[in-house]
mmCIF file of C-alpha atoms in Angstrom:
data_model
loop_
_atom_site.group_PDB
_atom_site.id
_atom_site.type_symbol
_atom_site.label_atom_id
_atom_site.label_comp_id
_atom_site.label_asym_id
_atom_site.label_seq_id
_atom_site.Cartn_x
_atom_site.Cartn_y
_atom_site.Cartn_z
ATOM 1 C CA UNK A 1 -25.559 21.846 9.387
ATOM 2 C CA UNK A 2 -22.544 19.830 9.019
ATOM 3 C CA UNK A 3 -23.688 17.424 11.718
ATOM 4 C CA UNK A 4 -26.746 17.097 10.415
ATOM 5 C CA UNK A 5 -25.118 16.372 6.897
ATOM 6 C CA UNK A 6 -22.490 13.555 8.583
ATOM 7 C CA UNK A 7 -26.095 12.040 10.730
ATOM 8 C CA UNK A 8 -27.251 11.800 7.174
ATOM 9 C CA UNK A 9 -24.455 10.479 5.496
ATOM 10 C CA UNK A 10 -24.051 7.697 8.590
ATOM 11 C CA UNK A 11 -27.379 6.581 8.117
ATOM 12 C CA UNK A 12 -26.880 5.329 4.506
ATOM 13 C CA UNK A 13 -25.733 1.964 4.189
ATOM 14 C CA UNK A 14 -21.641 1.447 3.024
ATOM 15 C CA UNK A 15 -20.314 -1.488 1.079
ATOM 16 C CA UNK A 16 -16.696 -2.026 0.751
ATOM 17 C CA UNK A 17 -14.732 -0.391 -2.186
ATOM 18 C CA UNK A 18 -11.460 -1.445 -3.151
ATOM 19 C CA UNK A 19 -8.080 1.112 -3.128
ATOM 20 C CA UNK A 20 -6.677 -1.849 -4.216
ATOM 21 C CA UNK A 21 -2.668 -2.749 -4.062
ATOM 22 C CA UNK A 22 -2.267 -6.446 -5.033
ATOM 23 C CA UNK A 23 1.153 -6.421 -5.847
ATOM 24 C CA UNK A 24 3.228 -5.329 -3.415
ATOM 25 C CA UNK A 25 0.620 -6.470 -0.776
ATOM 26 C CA UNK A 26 1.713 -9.885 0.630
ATOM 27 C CA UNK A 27 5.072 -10.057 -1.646
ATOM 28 C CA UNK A 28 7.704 -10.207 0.771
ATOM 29 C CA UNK A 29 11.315 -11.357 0.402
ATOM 30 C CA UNK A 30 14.418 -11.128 2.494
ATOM 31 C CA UNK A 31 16.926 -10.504 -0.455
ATOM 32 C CA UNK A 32 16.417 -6.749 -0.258
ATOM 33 C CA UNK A 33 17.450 -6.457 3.194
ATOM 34 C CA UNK A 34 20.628 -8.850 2.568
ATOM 35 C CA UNK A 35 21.856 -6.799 -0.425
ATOM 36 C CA UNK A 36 21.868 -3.944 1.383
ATOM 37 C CA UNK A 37 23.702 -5.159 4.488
ATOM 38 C CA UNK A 38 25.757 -6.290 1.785
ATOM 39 C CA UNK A 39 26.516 -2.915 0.416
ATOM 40 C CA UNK A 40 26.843 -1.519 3.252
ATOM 41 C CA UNK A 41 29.991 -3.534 4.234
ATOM 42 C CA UNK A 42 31.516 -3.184 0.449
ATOM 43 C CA UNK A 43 31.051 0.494 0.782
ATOM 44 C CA UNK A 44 33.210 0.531 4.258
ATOM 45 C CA UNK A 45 35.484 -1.270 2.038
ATOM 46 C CA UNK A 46 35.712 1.004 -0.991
ATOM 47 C CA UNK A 47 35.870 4.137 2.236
ATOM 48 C CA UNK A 48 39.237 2.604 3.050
ATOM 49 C CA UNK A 49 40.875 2.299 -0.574
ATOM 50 C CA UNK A 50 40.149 5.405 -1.073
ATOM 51 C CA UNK A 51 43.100 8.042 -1.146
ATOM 52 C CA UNK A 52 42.733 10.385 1.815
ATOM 53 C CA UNK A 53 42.751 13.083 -0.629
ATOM 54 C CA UNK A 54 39.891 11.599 -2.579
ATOM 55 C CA UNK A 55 37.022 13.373 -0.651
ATOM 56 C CA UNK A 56 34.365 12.970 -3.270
ATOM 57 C CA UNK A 57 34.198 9.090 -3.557
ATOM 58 C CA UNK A 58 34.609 9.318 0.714
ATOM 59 C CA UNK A 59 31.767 11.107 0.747
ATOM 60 C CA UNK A 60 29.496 9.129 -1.841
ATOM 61 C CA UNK A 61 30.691 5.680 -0.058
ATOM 62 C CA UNK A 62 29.843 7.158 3.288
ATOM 63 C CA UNK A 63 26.185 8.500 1.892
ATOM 64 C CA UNK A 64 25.324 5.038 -0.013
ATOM 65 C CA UNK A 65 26.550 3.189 3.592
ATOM 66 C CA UNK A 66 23.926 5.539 5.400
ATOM 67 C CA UNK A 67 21.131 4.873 2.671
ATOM 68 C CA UNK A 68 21.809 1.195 2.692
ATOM 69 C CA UNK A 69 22.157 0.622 6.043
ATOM 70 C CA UNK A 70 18.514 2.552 6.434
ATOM 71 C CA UNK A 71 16.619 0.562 3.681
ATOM 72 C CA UNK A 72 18.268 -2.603 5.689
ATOM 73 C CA UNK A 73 16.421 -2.085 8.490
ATOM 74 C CA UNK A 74 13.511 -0.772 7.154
ATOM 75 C CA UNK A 75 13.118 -3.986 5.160
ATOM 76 C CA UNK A 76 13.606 -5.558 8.446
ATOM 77 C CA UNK A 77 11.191 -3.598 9.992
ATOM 78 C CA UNK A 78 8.160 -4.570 7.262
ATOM 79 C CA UNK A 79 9.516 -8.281 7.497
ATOM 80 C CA UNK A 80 9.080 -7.786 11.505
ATOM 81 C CA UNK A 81 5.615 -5.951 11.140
ATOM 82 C CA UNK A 82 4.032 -7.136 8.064
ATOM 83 C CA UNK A 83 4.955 -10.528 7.037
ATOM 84 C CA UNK A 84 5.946 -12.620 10.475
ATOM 85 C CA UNK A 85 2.798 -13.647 12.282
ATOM 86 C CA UNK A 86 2.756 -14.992 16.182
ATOM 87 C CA UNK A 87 2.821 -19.110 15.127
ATOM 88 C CA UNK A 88 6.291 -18.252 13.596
ATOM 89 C CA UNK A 89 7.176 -16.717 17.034
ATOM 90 C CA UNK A 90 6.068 -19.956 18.972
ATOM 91 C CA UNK A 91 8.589 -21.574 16.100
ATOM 92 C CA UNK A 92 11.360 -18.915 16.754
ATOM 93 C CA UNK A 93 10.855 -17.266 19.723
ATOM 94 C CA UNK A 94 14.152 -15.162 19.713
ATOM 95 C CA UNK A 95 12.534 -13.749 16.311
ATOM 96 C CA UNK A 96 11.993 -10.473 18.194
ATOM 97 C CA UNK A 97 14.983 -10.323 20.127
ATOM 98 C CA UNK A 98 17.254 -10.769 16.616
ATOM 99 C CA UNK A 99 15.438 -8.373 14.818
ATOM 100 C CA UNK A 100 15.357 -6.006 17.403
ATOM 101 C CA UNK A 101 19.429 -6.415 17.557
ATOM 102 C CA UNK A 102 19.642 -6.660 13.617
ATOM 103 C CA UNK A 103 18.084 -2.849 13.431
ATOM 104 C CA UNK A 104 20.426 -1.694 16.235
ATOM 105 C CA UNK A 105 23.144 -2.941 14.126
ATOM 106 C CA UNK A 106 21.451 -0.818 11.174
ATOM 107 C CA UNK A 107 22.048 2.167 13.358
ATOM 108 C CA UNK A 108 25.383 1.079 14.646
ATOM 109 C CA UNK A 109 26.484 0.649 10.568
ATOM 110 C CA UNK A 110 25.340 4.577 10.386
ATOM 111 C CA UNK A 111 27.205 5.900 12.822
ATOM 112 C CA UNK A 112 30.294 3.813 12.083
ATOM 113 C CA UNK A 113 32.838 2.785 9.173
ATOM 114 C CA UNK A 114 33.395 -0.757 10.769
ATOM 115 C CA UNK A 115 33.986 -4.313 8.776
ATOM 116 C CA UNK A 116 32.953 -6.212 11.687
ATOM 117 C CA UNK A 117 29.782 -4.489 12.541
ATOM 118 C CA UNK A 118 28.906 -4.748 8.606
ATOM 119 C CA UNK A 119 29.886 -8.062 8.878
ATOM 120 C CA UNK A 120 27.635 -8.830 12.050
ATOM 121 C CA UNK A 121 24.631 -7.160 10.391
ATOM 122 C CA UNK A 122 24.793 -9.410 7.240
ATOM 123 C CA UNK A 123 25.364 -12.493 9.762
ATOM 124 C CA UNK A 124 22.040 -11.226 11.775
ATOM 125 C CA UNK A 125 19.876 -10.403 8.306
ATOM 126 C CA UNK A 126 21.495 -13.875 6.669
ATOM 127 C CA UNK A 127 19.629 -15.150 10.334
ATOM 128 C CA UNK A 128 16.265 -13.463 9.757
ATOM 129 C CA UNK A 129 16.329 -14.757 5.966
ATOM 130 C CA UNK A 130 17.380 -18.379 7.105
ATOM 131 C CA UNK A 131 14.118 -17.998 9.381
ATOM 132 C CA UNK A 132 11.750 -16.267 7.169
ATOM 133 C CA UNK A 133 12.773 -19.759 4.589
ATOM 134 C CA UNK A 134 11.993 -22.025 6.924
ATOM 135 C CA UNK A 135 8.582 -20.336 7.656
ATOM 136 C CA UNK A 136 7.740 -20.890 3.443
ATOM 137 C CA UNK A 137 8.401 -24.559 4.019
ATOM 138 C CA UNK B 1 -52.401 -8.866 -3.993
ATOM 139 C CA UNK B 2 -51.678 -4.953 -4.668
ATOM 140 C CA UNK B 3 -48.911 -5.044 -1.639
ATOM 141 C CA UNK B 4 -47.300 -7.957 -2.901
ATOM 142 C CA UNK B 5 -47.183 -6.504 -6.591
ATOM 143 C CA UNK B 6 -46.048 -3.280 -5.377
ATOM 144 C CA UNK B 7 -43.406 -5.036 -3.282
ATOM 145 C CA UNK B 8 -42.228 -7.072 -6.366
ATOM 146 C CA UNK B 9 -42.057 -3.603 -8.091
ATOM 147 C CA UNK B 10 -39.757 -2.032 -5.792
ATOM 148 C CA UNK B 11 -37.555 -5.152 -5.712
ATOM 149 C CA UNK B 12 -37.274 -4.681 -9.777
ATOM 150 C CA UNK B 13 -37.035 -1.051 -8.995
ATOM 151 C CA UNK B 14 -34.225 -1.777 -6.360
ATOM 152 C CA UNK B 15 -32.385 -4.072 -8.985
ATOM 153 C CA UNK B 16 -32.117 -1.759 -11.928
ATOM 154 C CA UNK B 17 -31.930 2.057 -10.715
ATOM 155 C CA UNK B 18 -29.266 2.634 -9.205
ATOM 156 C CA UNK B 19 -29.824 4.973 -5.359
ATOM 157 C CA UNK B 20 -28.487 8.384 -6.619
ATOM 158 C CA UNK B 21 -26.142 8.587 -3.602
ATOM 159 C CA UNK B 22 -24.598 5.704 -1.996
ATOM 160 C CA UNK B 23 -21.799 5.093 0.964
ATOM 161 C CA UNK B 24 -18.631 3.446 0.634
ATOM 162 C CA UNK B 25 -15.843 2.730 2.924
ATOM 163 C CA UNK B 26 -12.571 2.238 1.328
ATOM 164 C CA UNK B 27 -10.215 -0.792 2.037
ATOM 165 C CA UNK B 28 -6.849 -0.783 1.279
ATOM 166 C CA UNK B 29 -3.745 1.794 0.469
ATOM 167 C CA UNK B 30 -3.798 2.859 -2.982
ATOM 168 C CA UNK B 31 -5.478 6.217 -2.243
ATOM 169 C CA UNK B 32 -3.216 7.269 0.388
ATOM 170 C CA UNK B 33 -2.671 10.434 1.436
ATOM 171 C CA UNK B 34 -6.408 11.810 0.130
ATOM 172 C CA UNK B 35 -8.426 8.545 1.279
ATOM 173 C CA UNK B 36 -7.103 6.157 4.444
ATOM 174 C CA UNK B 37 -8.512 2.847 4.840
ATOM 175 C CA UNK B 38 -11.129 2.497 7.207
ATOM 176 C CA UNK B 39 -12.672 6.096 5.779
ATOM 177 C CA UNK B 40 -15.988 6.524 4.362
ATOM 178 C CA UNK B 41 -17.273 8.078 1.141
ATOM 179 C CA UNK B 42 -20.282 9.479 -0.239
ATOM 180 C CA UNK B 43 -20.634 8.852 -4.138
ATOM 181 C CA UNK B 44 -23.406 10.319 -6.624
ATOM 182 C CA UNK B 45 -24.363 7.986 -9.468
ATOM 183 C CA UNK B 46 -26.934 9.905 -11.394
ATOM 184 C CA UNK B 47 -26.278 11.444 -14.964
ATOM 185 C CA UNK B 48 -22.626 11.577 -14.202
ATOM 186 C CA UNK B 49 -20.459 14.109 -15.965
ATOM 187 C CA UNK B 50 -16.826 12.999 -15.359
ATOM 188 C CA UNK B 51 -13.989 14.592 -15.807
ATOM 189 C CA UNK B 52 -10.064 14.306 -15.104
ATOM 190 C CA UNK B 53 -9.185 14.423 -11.550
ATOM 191 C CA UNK B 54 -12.264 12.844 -10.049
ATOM 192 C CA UNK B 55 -12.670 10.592 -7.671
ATOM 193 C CA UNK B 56 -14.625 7.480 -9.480
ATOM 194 C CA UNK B 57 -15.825 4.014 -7.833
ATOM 195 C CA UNK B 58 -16.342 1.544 -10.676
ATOM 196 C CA UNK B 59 -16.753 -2.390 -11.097
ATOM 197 C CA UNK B 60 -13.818 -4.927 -12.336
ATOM 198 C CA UNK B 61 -14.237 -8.452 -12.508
ATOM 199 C CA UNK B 62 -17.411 -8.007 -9.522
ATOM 200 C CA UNK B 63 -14.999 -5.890 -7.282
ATOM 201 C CA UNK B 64 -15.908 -2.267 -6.368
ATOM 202 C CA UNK B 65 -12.935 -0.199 -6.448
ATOM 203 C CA UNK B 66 -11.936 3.378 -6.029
ATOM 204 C CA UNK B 67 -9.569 5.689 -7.882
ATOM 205 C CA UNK B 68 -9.000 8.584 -9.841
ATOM 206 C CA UNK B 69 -9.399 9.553 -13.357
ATOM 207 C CA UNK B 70 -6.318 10.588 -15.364
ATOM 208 C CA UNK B 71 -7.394 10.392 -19.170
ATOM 209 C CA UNK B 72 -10.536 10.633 -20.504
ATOM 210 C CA UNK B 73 -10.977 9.206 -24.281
ATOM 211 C CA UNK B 74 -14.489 8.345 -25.391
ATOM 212 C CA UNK B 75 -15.530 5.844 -23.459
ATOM 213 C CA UNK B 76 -12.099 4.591 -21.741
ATOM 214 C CA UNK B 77 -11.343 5.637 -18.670
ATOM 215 C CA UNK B 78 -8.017 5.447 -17.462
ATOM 216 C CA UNK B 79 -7.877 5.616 -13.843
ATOM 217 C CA UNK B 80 -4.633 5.641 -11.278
ATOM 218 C CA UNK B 81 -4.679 5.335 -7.540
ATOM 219 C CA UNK B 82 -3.166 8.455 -5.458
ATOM 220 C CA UNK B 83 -0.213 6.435 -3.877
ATOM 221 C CA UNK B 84 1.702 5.031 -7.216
ATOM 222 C CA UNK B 85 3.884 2.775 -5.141
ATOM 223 C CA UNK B 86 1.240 0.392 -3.718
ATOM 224 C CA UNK B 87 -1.824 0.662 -6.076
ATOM 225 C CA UNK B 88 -3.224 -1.407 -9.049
ATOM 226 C CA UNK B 89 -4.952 0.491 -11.459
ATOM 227 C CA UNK B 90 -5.021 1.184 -15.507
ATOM 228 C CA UNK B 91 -0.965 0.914 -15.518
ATOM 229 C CA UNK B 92 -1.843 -3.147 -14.769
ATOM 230 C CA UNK B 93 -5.582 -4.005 -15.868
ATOM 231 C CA UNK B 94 -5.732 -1.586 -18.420
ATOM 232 C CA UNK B 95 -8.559 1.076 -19.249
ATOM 233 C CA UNK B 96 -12.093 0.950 -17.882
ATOM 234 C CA UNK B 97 -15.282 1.527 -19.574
ATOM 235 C CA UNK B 98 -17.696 4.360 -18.830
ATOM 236 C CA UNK B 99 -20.550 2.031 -18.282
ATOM 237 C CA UNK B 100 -18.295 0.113 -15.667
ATOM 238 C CA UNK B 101 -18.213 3.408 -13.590
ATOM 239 C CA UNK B 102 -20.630 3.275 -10.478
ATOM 240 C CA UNK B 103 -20.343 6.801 -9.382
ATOM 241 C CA UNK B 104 -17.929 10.099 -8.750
ATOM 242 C CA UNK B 105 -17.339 10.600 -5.046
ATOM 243 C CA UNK B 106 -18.805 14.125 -3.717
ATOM 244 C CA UNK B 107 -17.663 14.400 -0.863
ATOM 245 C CA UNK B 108 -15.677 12.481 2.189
ATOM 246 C CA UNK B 109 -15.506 12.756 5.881
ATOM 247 C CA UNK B 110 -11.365 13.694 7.063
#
């Protein structure tokens, strides 16, 4: 019955409808990814000022440094998927390679409380930014 | 003569009734999780009896679109996709008109 149903139902012709999303769809923009790379290395920052004893702010520093440093690569990520197409990789062909490293750096910011590897992420995202301007020229 | 008149008839016919049941396939995220792009939809358009929660295909500006109905006032319609994040519904082009309504969806393949 139910085949005979879904025969039916592929026999009748189908137009396109619409589950539309124009605003976010085709809005992209670096600056997310950069102020969270950003936080990320003020929150390894603030982890060191704080007093040992001070476990609370420790612990919210070290959770905001996790969240940030996974919307900075998942920014990356739609940048990577969504928004560059294959004539900006004939323009930049190290485009994968540096966003490939910029994510491992993500993951690299999670696991550690390190100024220079915050530091080197907001060097590689500043990178994919400086790119992703040149590509709106 | 009579084919040609009848022909002209069902062309007129064609133009103004609406087919009771018609397919759709939906493009686009807005109705993520309960519709994926790509999926198809069966929608009844005959002496339609809506009410909140159903699934409605209506015309805006010439474009066919699918959502679902949240409020109900008279004639307005105010309709709201199922994935908030990435849709554009009532919250941005406001409410839409009963007689801009095309059909309720019945049923859909998963």
């Amino acid at each position: 019955m139910n085949k005979l149903i879904s025969k039916i139902f592929k026999l009748l012709p189908s137009r396109p409808v619409y589950a539309h999303c124009d605003i976010p769809c085709g809005m992209y923009d670096p600056r997310e990814a950069q102020m969270a790379a950003a936080t990320v290395l003020k929150m390894v920052q603030k982890l060191k000022e704080y007093p040992e004893d001070d476990l609370n702010n420790k612990v919210r520093a070290i959770t905001i440094k996790e969240e940030h440093a996974q919307i900075c690569k998942q920014e990356i990520l739609i940048l990577w998927t969504d928004y560059f197409k294959s004539e900006h990789l004939e323009k930049f062909p190290d485009l994968h390679d540096l966003i490939w490293k910029t994510a491992k750096l993500c993951s690299d910011n999670k696991r550690a409380a390190d100024e220079t590897k915050a530091r080197e992420l907001i060097e590689s995202v500043d990178k994919i930014a400086e790119i992703f301007i040149q590509t709106k020229k | 003569m009579r084919s040609f008149i009848l022909s002209k008839v069902e062309v007129l016919l064609a133009m103004t009734i609406k087919f009771p049941i018609q397919r759709f396939t939906v493009f686009g995220n807005s109705m993520l999780p309960t519709l994926k792009p790509g999926q198809d939809v069966l929608v009844w358009c005959w002496f339609l009896k809506l009410k909140i929660g159903d699934l409605v295909v209506f015309n805006r500006g010439g474009k066919e679109m699918i959502k679902r109905i949240h409020l109900y006032h008279g004639r307005s319609i105010f309709v709201l996709g199922d994935n908030r994040k990435e849709s554009t519904d009532s919250r941005s082009f406001g409410w839409v008109d009963k007689s801009e309504i095309i059909g309720k969806v019945v049923s859909f393949n998963t």
